[in-house]
Amino acid sequence: MNQPTPEQPADTVARLRATFRTGRTKPLAWRTGQLRRLRDLLTERGDDLAAALHADLGKSSTEAYRTEIDFTIRELDHTLDHLDEWLRPEPAPVPAHLGADATAWTQVEPLGVVLVIAPWNYPVQLLLAPVVGALASGNAVVVKPSELAPATSAVLARLLPAYLDTDAVAVVEGGVPETTALLAERFDHIFYTGNGVVGRIVMRAAAEHLTPVSLELGGKSPAFVGRDADLSVVADRLVRGKFLNAGQTCVAPDYVLTDPETAAALEPEFTKAVEALFGADPSTSGAYGRIINERHFDRLSGLLGSGRTVVGGATDRATKYIAPTVLADVDPASPVMREEIFGPILPIVTVPGLDEAIDFITDRDKPLALYVFSDDRGTRERIAAETSSGALGYGLPLAHLTVSDLPFGGVGESGMGSYHGRWSIETFSHRKAVLDKPLG
Ligand code: NAD
């Protein structure tokens, strides 16, 4: 039997643009209808997605639901609850010289056809949460799942067309050649999540068409631990945040920054926390994931020698297992401190005190997240005032991104633009300025 020829990227974009021009995607009813269908997909086919996430990343079903499927449902529900209000025109005060009868306001309008390029580490959430914003804003959308999570990519390519308006939503699967071909097309916005090297490729391609971009990138997110902190609580929260998805989380605490005495006192707490969460042998824990592929396994294995092992260190290439590992006595110049780790290795770096910690952070790229474990007001305020990061989390890693009305995004090398909740509407819409001066 003849297979139908796959649609070329130019034809996909032209087809979606034709739909957009009809005005079909603009009414609130179309937008909320699509969001409800997406919700149906997640509730009816959640187990298909969870199975794919297990195949790609060894994610447990609990983790798949918590961090990907239910996460996206919450984003959908929050958007459905507030969309009407977010789309309302916002009045602006008018200066006196225009007369008392003049009025002004801003009004959001959709951009057109947008492209969402997703990575492999949370391949459902990081593809669908931007799609929620794109559809809520009334756009047509092309999505490109990551080829490095092939099972999830295949399920999304099968399910999205079954649930959503195929004249307005298209899935393009593939890797570098397919993405390169897509990037040659003109979009009205490109939303890219992944690494900074490809982020630059995306931005260069977008520049050809003057297309605005959101770049959701990564980097080394520090966790500063103050002398006053309760170290068993700190270790427990850091271990949960760091080793979720085997450390393959863009906002995972990348390294611990603290003074030498606190570092020494933290070591046994980390050992206890890892054992409490994953047992004496984490390779047998159903709650602990695996590394995405051999390339990343080899890269991470090479970083294990960057310090003294406090806990963990075991690896198995056949199953792509790397134990939750904490390293002490880590030299800031060592390999593990030269790149984003993006895996289950937590180095502890020591500095004499707060001044040096702040210098350490500000000497490096602005991180996607910065975590502070201290109840000391002076410490908290100084770090907030003297450092810059995409987000600042006091006392709890990762959780800020579950607060729907906080913008999620980076700054500097960790990215540009933001999304989630109403911030997604700002990203995927144009806010048009309107002035009305009656003719009478
Ligand atoms: P990846 O390899 O899956 O790449 C992301 C996307 O880029 C994929 O869809 C891929 O097909 C595409 N791509 C790869 N090479 C390309 C090329 N040469 N031209 C065009 N497109 C190309 O994922 P990754 O980059 O390894 O993801 C990990 C990085 O992403 C980490 O740095 C992490 O911190 C960051 N990240 C950021 C966020 C965030 O929300 N800020 C979330 C997750 C991951």
mmCIF file of N, CA, C and O and ligand atoms in Angstrom, residues 117-121 126 144-148 174-176 179-180 183 192-195 198 201 216-219 250 340 342 368 408, ligand 1:
data_model
loop_
_atom_site.group_PDB
_atom_site.id
_atom_site.type_symbol
_atom_site.label_atom_id
_atom_site.label_comp_id
_atom_site.label_asym_id
_atom_site.label_seq_id
_atom_site.Cartn_x
_atom_site.Cartn_y
_atom_site.Cartn_z
ATOM 1 N N ILE A 117 9.020 24.379 20.000
ATOM 2 C CA ILE A 117 10.038 23.315 19.910
ATOM 3 C C ILE A 117 10.359 22.849 21.340
ATOM 4 O O ILE A 117 10.753 23.657 22.173
ATOM 5 N N ALA A 118 10.160 21.562 21.590
ATOM 6 C CA ALA A 118 10.264 21.061 22.974
ATOM 7 C C ALA A 118 11.478 20.157 23.166
ATOM 8 O O ALA A 118 11.956 19.533 22.215
ATOM 9 N N PRO A 119 11.972 20.069 24.411
ATOM 10 C CA PRO A 119 13.086 19.172 24.719
ATOM 11 C C PRO A 119 12.590 17.829 25.240
ATOM 12 O O PRO A 119 11.390 17.606 25.342
ATOM 13 N N TRP A 120 13.543 16.967 25.628
ATOM 14 C CA TRP A 120 13.212 15.585 25.973
ATOM 15 C C TRP A 120 12.978 15.372 27.453
ATOM 16 O O TRP A 120 12.487 14.322 27.848
ATOM 17 N N ASN A 121 13.341 16.299 28.320
ATOM 18 C CA ASN A 121 13.386 15.944 29.747
ATOM 19 C C ASN A 121 12.011 15.917 30.424
ATOM 20 O O ASN A 121 11.757 15.081 31.285
ATOM 21 N N LEU A 126 6.586 20.226 28.752
ATOM 22 C CA LEU A 126 7.284 21.348 28.104
ATOM 23 C C LEU A 126 6.852 21.551 26.658
ATOM 24 O O LEU A 126 7.175 22.555 26.036
ATOM 25 N N LYS A 144 6.903 20.741 17.695
ATOM 26 C CA LYS A 144 8.001 19.838 17.340
ATOM 27 C C LYS A 144 8.501 19.185 18.620
ATOM 28 O O LYS A 144 9.267 19.765 19.379
ATOM 29 N N PRO A 145 8.039 17.933 18.888
ATOM 30 C CA PRO A 145 8.524 17.228 20.077
ATOM 31 C C PRO A 145 9.998 16.842 19.900
ATOM 32 O O PRO A 145 10.504 16.832 18.777
ATOM 33 N N SER A 146 10.645 16.495 21.018
ATOM 34 C CA SER A 146 12.058 16.110 20.921
ATOM 35 C C SER A 146 12.200 14.684 20.414
ATOM 36 O O SER A 146 11.555 13.759 20.916
ATOM 37 N N GLU A 147 13.101 14.525 19.459
ATOM 38 C CA GLU A 147 13.394 13.194 18.921
ATOM 39 C C GLU A 147 14.129 12.325 19.942
ATOM 40 O O GLU A 147 14.200 11.114 19.784
ATOM 41 N N LEU A 148 14.659 12.950 20.999
ATOM 42 C CA LEU A 148 15.399 12.166 22.000
ATOM 43 C C LEU A 148 14.469 11.476 22.995
ATOM 44 O O LEU A 148 14.913 10.664 23.799
ATOM 45 N N GLY A 174 10.702 14.728 14.424
ATOM 46 C CA GLY A 174 11.999 14.659 13.768
ATOM 47 C C GLY A 174 13.075 15.353 14.580
ATOM 48 O O GLY A 174 12.821 15.875 15.665
ATOM 49 N N GLY A 175 14.286 15.343 14.009
ATOM 50 C CA GLY A 175 15.441 15.904 14.699
ATOM 51 C C GLY A 175 15.958 17.145 13.993
ATOM 52 O O GLY A 175 15.181 18.000 13.570
ATOM 53 N N VAL A 176 17.288 17.212 13.863
ATOM 54 C CA VAL A 176 17.904 18.436 13.338
ATOM 55 C C VAL A 176 17.421 18.782 11.906
ATOM 56 O O VAL A 176 17.016 19.920 11.664
ATOM 57 N N THR A 179 13.832 20.089 12.032
ATOM 58 C CA THR A 179 13.717 21.371 12.731
ATOM 59 C C THR A 179 14.335 22.484 11.896
ATOM 60 O O THR A 179 13.798 23.601 11.825
ATOM 61 N N THR A 180 15.439 22.175 11.242
ATOM 62 C CA THR A 180 16.093 23.172 10.384
ATOM 63 C C THR A 180 15.142 23.594 9.260
ATOM 64 O O THR A 180 15.021 24.785 8.956
ATOM 65 N N LEU A 183 12.500 25.827 10.674
ATOM 66 C CA LEU A 183 12.998 27.153 11.049
ATOM 67 C C LEU A 183 13.210 28.060 9.836
ATOM 68 O O LEU A 183 13.346 29.278 9.987
ATOM 69 N N TYR A 192 11.093 28.252 22.045
ATOM 70 C CA TYR A 192 12.071 27.169 22.088
ATOM 71 C C TYR A 192 12.475 26.854 23.517
ATOM 72 O O TYR A 192 12.826 27.755 24.282
ATOM 73 N N THR A 193 12.434 25.573 23.887
ATOM 74 C CA THR A 193 12.968 25.132 25.175
ATOM 75 C C THR A 193 14.091 24.146 24.904
ATOM 76 O O THR A 193 13.902 23.164 24.181
ATOM 77 N N GLY A 194 15.259 24.397 25.479
ATOM 78 C CA GLY A 194 16.391 23.490 25.286
ATOM 79 C C GLY A 194 17.682 24.184 25.652
ATOM 80 O O GLY A 194 17.686 25.074 26.510
ATOM 81 N N ASN A 195 18.752 23.822 24.979
ATOM 82 C CA ASN A 195 20.063 24.366 25.363
ATOM 83 C C ASN A 195 20.409 25.644 24.590
ATOM 84 O O ASN A 195 19.829 25.934 23.540
ATOM 85 N N VAL A 198 21.601 25.567 20.683
ATOM 86 C CA VAL A 198 20.494 25.521 19.717
ATOM 87 C C VAL A 198 19.647 26.798 19.837
ATOM 88 O O VAL A 198 19.133 27.300 18.834
ATOM 89 N N ILE A 201 20.884 29.092 17.411
ATOM 90 C CA ILE A 201 20.499 28.704 16.034
ATOM 91 C C ILE A 201 19.067 29.170 15.765
ATOM 92 O O ILE A 201 18.755 29.730 14.713
ATOM 93 N N GLU A 216 13.682 29.335 26.352
ATOM 94 C CA GLU A 216 13.643 28.771 27.711
ATOM 95 C C GLU A 216 14.858 27.865 27.831
ATOM 96 O O GLU A 216 14.836 26.715 27.404
ATOM 97 N N LEU A 217 15.944 28.403 28.395
ATOM 98 C CA LEU A 217 17.213 27.681 28.395
ATOM 99 C C LEU A 217 17.533 27.175 29.804
ATOM 100 O O LEU A 217 16.661 27.133 30.661
ATOM 101 N N GLY A 218 18.777 26.811 30.024
ATOM 102 C CA GLY A 218 19.111 26.220 31.322
ATOM 103 C C GLY A 218 20.292 26.923 31.952
ATOM 104 O O GLY A 218 20.376 28.145 31.945
ATOM 105 N N GLY A 219 21.208 26.143 32.491
ATOM 106 C CA GLY A 219 22.381 26.694 33.163
ATOM 107 C C GLY A 219 22.521 26.119 34.553
ATOM 108 O O GLY A 219 21.782 25.208 34.938
ATOM 109 N N CYS A 250 15.439 21.325 34.264
ATOM 110 C CA CYS A 250 16.140 22.584 33.973
ATOM 111 C C CYS A 250 16.322 23.443 35.212
ATOM 112 O O CYS A 250 17.307 24.163 35.323
ATOM 113 N N GLU A 340 26.450 22.935 32.799
ATOM 114 C CA GLU A 340 25.219 22.523 33.478
ATOM 115 C C GLU A 340 25.254 21.008 33.625
ATOM 116 O O GLU A 340 25.532 20.300 32.655
ATOM 117 N N PHE A 342 22.793 18.664 34.644
ATOM 118 C CA PHE A 342 21.624 18.036 34.021
ATOM 119 C C PHE A 342 21.604 16.530 34.221
ATOM 120 O O PHE A 342 21.362 15.752 33.297
ATOM 121 N N LEU A 368 18.900 30.136 35.787
ATOM 122 C CA LEU A 368 17.451 30.031 35.593
ATOM 123 C C LEU A 368 16.742 30.127 36.940
ATOM 124 O O LEU A 368 15.671 30.714 37.054
ATOM 125 N N PHE A 408 7.396 32.072 34.263
ATOM 126 C CA PHE A 408 8.476 31.092 34.269
ATOM 127 C C PHE A 408 9.379 31.368 33.077
ATOM 128 O O PHE A 408 8.950 31.319 31.930
HETATM 129 P P1 NAD B 1 16.920 18.485 22.979
HETATM 130 O O1 NAD B 1 18.208 17.855 22.562
HETATM 131 O O2 NAD B 1 15.697 17.662 23.011
HETATM 132 O O3 NAD B 1 16.739 19.775 22.088
HETATM 133 C C1 NAD B 1 15.618 20.592 22.200
HETATM 134 C C2 NAD B 1 14.982 20.744 20.832
HETATM 135 O O4 NAD B 1 15.903 21.342 19.929
HETATM 136 C C3 NAD B 1 14.567 19.416 20.214
HETATM 137 O O5 NAD B 1 13.251 19.514 19.738
HETATM 138 C C4 NAD B 1 15.575 19.227 19.108
HETATM 139 O O6 NAD B 1 15.046 18.519 18.008
HETATM 140 C C5 NAD B 1 15.916 20.642 18.714
HETATM 141 N N1 NAD B 1 17.240 20.730 18.109
HETATM 142 C C6 NAD B 1 18.344 20.059 18.491
HETATM 143 N N2 NAD B 1 19.395 20.410 17.713
HETATM 144 C C7 NAD B 1 18.940 21.314 16.810
HETATM 145 C C8 NAD B 1 19.536 22.062 15.741
HETATM 146 N N3 NAD B 1 20.829 21.942 15.443
HETATM 147 N N4 NAD B 1 18.752 22.916 15.053
HETATM 148 C C9 NAD B 1 17.460 23.045 15.362
HETATM 149 N N5 NAD B 1 16.835 22.375 16.364
HETATM 150 C C10 NAD B 1 17.564 21.513 17.073
HETATM 151 O O7 NAD B 1 17.054 19.068 24.453
HETATM 152 P P2 NAD B 1 18.305 19.685 25.161
HETATM 153 O O8 NAD B 1 18.698 20.954 24.530
HETATM 154 O O9 NAD B 1 19.349 18.636 25.415
HETATM 155 O O10 NAD B 1 17.609 20.010 26.545
HETATM 156 C C11 NAD B 1 18.343 20.200 27.673
HETATM 157 C C12 NAD B 1 18.593 21.674 27.911
HETATM 158 O O11 NAD B 1 17.349 22.340 27.939
HETATM 159 C C13 NAD B 1 19.234 21.963 29.244
HETATM 160 O O12 NAD B 1 20.144 23.001 29.081
HETATM 161 C C14 NAD B 1 18.062 22.410 30.094
HETATM 162 O O13 NAD B 1 18.419 23.213 31.179
HETATM 163 C C15 NAD B 1 17.233 23.130 29.108
HETATM 164 N N6 NAD B 1 15.852 23.140 29.525
HETATM 165 C C16 NAD B 1 15.268 24.335 29.821
HETATM 166 C C17 NAD B 1 13.960 24.364 30.259
HETATM 167 C C18 NAD B 1 13.272 25.638 30.599
HETATM 168 O O14 NAD B 1 12.066 25.596 30.762
HETATM 169 N N7 NAD B 1 13.950 26.747 30.715
HETATM 170 C C19 NAD B 1 13.252 23.175 30.381
HETATM 171 C C20 NAD B 1 13.871 21.997 30.051
HETATM 172 C C21 NAD B 1 15.175 21.980 29.609
#
